[in-house]
Tab-separated table of C-alpha atoms in Angstrom:
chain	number	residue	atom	x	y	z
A	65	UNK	CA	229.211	-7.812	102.488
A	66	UNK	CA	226.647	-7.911	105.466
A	67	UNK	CA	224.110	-10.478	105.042
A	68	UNK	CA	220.750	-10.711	106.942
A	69	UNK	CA	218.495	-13.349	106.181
A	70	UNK	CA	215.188	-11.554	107.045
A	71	UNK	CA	212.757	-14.154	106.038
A	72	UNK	CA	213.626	-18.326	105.407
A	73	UNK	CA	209.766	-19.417	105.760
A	74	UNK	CA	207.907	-20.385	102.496
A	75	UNK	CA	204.377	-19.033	101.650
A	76	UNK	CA	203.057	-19.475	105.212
A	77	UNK	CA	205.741	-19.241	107.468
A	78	UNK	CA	206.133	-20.891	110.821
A	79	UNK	CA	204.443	-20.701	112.848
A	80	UNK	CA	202.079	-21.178	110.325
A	81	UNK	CA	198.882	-18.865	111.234
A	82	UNK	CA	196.304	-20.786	113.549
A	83	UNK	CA	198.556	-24.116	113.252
A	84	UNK	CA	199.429	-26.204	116.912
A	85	UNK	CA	201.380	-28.506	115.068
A	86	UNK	CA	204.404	-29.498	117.234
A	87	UNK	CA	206.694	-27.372	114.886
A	88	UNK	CA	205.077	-24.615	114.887
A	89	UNK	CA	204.238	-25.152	118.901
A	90	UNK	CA	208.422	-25.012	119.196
A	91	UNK	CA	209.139	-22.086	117.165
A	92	UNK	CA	206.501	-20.692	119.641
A	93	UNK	CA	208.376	-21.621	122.742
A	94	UNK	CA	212.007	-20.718	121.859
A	95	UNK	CA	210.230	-17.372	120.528
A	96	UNK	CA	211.895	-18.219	116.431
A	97	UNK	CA	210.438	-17.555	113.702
A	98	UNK	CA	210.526	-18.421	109.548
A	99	UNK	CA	208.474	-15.368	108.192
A	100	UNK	CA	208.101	-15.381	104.442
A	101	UNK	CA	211.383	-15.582	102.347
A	102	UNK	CA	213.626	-12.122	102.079
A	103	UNK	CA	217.353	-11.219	102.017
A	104	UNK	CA	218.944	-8.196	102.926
A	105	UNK	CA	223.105	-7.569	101.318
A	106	UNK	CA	224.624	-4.567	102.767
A	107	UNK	CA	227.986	-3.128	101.074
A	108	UNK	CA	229.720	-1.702	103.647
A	109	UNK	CA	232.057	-0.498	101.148
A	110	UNK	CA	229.517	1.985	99.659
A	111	UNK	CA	227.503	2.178	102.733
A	112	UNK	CA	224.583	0.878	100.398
A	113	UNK	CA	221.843	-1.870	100.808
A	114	UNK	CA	220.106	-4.573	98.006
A	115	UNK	CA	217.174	-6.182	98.882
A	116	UNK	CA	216.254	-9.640	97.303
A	117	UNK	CA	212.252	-10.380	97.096
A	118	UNK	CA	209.587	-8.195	99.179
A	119	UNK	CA	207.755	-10.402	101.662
A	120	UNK	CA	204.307	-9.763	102.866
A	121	UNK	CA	206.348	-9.106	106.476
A	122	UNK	CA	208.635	-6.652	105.175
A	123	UNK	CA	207.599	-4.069	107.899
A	124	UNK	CA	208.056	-6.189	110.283
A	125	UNK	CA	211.058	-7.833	109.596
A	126	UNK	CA	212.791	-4.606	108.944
A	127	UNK	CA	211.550	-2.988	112.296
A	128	UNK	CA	212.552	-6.404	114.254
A	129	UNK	CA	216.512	-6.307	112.750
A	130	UNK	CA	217.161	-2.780	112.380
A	131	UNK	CA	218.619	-2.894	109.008
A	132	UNK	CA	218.765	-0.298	106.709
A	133	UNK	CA	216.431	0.629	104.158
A	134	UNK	CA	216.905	-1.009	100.594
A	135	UNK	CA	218.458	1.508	98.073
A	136	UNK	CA	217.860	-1.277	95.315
A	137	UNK	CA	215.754	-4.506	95.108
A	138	UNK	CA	215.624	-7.286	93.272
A	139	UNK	CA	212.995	-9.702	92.656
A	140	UNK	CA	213.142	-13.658	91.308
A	141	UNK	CA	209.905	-14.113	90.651
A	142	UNK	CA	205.840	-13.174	90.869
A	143	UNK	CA	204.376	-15.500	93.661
A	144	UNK	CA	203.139	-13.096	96.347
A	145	UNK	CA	205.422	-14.436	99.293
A	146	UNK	CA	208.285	-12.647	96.892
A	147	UNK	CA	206.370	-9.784	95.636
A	148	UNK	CA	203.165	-8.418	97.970
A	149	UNK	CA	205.651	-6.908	100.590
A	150	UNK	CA	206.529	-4.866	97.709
A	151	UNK	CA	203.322	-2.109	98.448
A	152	UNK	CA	204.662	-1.486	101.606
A	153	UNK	CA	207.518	1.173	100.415
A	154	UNK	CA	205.064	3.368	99.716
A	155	UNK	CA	205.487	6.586	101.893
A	156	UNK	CA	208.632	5.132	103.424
A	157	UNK	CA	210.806	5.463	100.474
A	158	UNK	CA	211.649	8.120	98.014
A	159	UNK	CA	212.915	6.082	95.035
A	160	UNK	CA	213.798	2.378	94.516
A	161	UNK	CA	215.664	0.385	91.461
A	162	UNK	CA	213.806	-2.978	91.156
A	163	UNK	CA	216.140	-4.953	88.924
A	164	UNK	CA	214.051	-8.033	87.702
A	165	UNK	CA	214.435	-10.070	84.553
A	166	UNK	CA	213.274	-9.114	80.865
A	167	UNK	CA	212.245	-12.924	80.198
A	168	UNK	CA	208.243	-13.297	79.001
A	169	UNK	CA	206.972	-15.988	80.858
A	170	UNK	CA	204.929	-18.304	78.566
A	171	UNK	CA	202.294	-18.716	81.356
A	172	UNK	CA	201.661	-15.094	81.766
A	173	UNK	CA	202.949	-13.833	78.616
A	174	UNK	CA	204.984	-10.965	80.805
A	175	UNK	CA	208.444	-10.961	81.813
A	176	UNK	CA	208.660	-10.909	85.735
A	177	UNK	CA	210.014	-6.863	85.571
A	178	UNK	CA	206.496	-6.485	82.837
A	179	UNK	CA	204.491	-7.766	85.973
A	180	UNK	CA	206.125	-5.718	88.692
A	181	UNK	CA	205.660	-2.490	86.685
A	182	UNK	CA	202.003	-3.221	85.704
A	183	UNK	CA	201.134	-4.426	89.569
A	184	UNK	CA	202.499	-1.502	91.180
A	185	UNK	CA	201.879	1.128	88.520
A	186	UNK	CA	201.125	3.244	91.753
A	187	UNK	CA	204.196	3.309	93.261
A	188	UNK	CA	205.612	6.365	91.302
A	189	UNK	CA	208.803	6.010	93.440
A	190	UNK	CA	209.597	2.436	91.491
A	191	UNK	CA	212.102	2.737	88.580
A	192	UNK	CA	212.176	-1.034	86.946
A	193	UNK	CA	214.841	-1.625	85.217
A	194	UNK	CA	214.374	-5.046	82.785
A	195	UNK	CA	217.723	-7.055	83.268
A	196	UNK	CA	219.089	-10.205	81.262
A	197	UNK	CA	219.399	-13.336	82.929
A	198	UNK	CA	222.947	-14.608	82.836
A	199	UNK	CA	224.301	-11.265	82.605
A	200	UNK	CA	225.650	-9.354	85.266
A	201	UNK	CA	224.769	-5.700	86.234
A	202	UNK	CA	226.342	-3.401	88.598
A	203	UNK	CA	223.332	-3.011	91.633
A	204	UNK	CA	224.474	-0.820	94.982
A	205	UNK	CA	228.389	-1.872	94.127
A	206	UNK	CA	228.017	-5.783	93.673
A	207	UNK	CA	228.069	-7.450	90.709
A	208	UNK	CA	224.505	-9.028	90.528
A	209	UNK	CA	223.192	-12.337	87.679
A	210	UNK	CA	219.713	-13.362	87.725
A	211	UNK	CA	220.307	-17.308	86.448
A	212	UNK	CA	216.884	-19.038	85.519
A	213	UNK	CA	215.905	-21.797	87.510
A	214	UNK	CA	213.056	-24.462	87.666
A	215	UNK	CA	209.899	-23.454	89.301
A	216	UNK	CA	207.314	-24.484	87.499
A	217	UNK	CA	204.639	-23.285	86.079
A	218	UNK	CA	206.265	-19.916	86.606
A	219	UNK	CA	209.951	-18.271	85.239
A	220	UNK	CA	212.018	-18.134	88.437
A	221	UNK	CA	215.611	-17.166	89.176
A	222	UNK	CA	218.324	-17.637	91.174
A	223	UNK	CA	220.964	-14.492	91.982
A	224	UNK	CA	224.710	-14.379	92.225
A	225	UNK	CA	225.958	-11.354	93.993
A	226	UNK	CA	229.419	-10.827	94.302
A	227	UNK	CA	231.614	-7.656	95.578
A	228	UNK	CA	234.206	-7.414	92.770
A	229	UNK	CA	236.582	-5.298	95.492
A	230	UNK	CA	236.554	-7.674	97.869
A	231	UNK	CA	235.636	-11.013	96.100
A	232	UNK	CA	232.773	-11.585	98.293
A	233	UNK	CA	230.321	-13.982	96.928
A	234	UNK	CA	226.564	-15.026	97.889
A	235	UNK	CA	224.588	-17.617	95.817
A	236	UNK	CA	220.386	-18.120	96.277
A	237	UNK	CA	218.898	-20.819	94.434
A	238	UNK	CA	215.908	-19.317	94.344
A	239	UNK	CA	212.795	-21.194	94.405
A	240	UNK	CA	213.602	-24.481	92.214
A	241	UNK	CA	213.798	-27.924	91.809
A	242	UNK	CA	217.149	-29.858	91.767
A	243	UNK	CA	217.165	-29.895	88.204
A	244	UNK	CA	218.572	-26.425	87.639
A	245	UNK	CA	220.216	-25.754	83.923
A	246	UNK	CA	224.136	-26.359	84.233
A	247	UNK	CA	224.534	-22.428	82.858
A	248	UNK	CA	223.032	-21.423	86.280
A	249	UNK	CA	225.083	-23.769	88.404
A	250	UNK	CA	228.043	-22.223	86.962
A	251	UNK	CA	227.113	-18.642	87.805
A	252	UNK	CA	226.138	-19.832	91.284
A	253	UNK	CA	229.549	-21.971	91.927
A	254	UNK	CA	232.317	-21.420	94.661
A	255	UNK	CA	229.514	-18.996	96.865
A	256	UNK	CA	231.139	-18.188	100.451
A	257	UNK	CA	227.388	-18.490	101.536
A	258	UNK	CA	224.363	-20.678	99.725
A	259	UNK	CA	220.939	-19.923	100.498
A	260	UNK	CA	219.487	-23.003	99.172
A	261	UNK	CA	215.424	-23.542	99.073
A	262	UNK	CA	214.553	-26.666	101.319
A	263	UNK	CA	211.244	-26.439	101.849
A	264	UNK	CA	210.889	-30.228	103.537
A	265	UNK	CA	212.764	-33.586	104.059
A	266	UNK	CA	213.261	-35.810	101.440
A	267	UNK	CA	211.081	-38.439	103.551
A	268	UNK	CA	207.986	-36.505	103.393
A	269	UNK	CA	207.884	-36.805	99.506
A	270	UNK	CA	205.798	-40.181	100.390
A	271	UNK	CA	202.805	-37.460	101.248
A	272	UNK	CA	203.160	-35.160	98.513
A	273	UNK	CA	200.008	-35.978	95.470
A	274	UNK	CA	202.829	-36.189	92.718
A	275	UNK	CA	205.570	-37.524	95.076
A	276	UNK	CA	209.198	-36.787	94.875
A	277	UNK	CA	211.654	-36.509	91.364
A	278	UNK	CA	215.577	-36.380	90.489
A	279	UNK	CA	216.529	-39.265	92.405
A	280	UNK	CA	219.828	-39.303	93.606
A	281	UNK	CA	221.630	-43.117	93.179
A	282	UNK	CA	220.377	-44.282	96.496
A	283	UNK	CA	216.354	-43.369	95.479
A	284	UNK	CA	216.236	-40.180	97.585
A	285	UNK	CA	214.777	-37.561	95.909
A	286	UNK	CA	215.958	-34.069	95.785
A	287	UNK	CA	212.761	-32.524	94.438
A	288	UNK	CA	209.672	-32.300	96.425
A	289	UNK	CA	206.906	-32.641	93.631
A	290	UNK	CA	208.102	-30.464	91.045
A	291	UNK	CA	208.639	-26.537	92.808
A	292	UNK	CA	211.519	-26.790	95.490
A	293	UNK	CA	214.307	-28.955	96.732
A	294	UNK	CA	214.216	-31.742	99.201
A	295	UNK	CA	216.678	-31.399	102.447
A	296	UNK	CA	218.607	-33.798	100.826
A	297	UNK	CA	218.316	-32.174	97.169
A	298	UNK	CA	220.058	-28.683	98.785
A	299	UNK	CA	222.402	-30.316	99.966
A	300	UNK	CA	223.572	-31.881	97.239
A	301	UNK	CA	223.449	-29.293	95.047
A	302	UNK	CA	225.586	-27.321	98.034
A	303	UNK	CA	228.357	-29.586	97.376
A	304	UNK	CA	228.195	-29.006	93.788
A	305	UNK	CA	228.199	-25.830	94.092
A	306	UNK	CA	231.134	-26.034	96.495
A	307	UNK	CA	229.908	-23.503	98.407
A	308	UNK	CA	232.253	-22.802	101.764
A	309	UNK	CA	228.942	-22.402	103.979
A	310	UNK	CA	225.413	-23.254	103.158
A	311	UNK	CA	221.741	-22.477	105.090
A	312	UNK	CA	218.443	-24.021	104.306
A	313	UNK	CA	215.579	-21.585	103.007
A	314	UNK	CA	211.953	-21.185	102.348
A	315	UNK	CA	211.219	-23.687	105.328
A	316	UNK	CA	208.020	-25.349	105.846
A	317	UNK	CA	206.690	-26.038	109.064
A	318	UNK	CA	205.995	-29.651	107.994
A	319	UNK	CA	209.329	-30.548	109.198
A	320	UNK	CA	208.938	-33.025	112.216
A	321	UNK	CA	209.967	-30.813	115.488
A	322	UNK	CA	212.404	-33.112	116.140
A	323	UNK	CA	214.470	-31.667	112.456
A	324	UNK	CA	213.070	-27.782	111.764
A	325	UNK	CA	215.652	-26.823	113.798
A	326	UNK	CA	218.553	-28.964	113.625
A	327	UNK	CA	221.577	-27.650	111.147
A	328	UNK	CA	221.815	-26.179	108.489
A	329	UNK	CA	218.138	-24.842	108.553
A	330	UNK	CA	218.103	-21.131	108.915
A	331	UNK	CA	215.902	-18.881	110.807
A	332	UNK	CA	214.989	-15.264	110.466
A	333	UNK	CA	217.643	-12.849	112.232
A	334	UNK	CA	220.589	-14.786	111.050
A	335	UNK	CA	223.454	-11.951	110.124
A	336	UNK	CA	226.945	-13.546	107.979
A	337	UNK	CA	229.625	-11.040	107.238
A	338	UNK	CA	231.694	-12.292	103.800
């Protein structure tokens, strides 16, 4: 199992678009990027690829790491940083599975595979295929569970993939808060690689409107108002997880330059071979 994190930005990457923050003045200089979130899983067994989420920089990304094509997708959820790349297989691709799950969402009253069919009626090449959280299905010769997560107001998940050949395992959170059900936790457990959503420090909760939640027994908190983990929350939840390697995710550029790039925060182009 090949994996290539393509995009570990959140919704507006850094550098952020028209930003001269000091961050985003850095990631300039040492010519790095965070483009919106994406992750490629190659089988070399089978010689196939998945895809997990369609970024808005999809063509980009995929001409600037020379990785295959996706023979099968999934998505975890319908904010456009996930979803809008999803437009641009059309005329590059013949056919694509889209595995995403069969959950209605109370706030839309759609499942998240409902909305990607309905979206992108116009892609004739897109065969959706509704899938049960918490139960794996056999995509491009992994073993693949959607596990729901917290990500208010929005249904969200987090994916398990796992080469049943080799043993092979790669947990994503997803985008969630710390406080995500103990039925996922134990689908995402032992991983050989986390990709756990970080999107700031825990100290910049002070500037968030509703602050920071799931305090850990020193007061740190390990949700960032209620949508994503704290630095501190991933971490924790790494450890939980026991997970043999973990990278930080969905990345704002509101970390202070002196921490966006200081370990275990990822950047786009990063390649881990389980």
């Amino acid at each position: 199992m090949r994996v290539t994190l393509l995009g570990t930005g959140d919704t507006t990457g850094t550098p952020t678009v028209g930003c001269d923050c000091d961050t985003c003045e850095l990631a300039r200089e040492r010519g790095v990027e965070r483009t919106r979130f994406s992750v490629h899983v190659e089988n070399d067994r089978t010689g196939e690829s998945l895809l997990v989420d369609f970024s808005p920089d999809f063509r980009m990304q995929f001409l600037r790491e020379d990785v295959a094509l996706p023979d099968a997708a999934v998505i975890t959820h319908i904010h456009f940083d996930h979803l809008d790349g999803l437009g641009n297989v059309f005329r590059v691709l013949d056919s694509l599975p889209v595995y995403a799950a069969d959950e209605t969402d109370p706030k839309t009253g759609k499942s998240v595979a409902e909305t990607v069919s309905d979206d992108y009626h116009y892609l004739e090449l897109l065969e959706v295929h509704p899938t049960t959280p918490l139960e794996p299905v056999r995509i491009c010769g992994f073993d693949v569970t959607l596990v729901p997560v917290d990500h208010p107001p929005l249904v969200c998940y987090g994916v398990a993939i796992e080469d049943p050949e080799t043993g092979a395992k790669l947990s994503l959170s997803g985008d969630t808060s710390y406080d995500i059900p103990d039925s996922s936790r134990t689908v995402l457990a032992d991983p050989d690689l986390l990709l756990a959503d970080a999107i700031v420090p825990a100290h910049l909760c002070a500037y968030h409107p509703l602050g920071g939640r799931h305090e850990n027994d020193d007061g740190v908190p390990r949700t960032f108002g209620t949508k994503h983990m704290t630095r501190e929350g991933a971490l924790e939840l790494a450890d939980e997880l026991n997970a043999e390697r973990t990278r930080l995710v969905h990345l704002a550029h509101y970390y202070p330059a002196d921490e966006a790039f200081e370990e275990p925060l990822a950047i786009d182009g990063e390649q881990y071979d389980l």
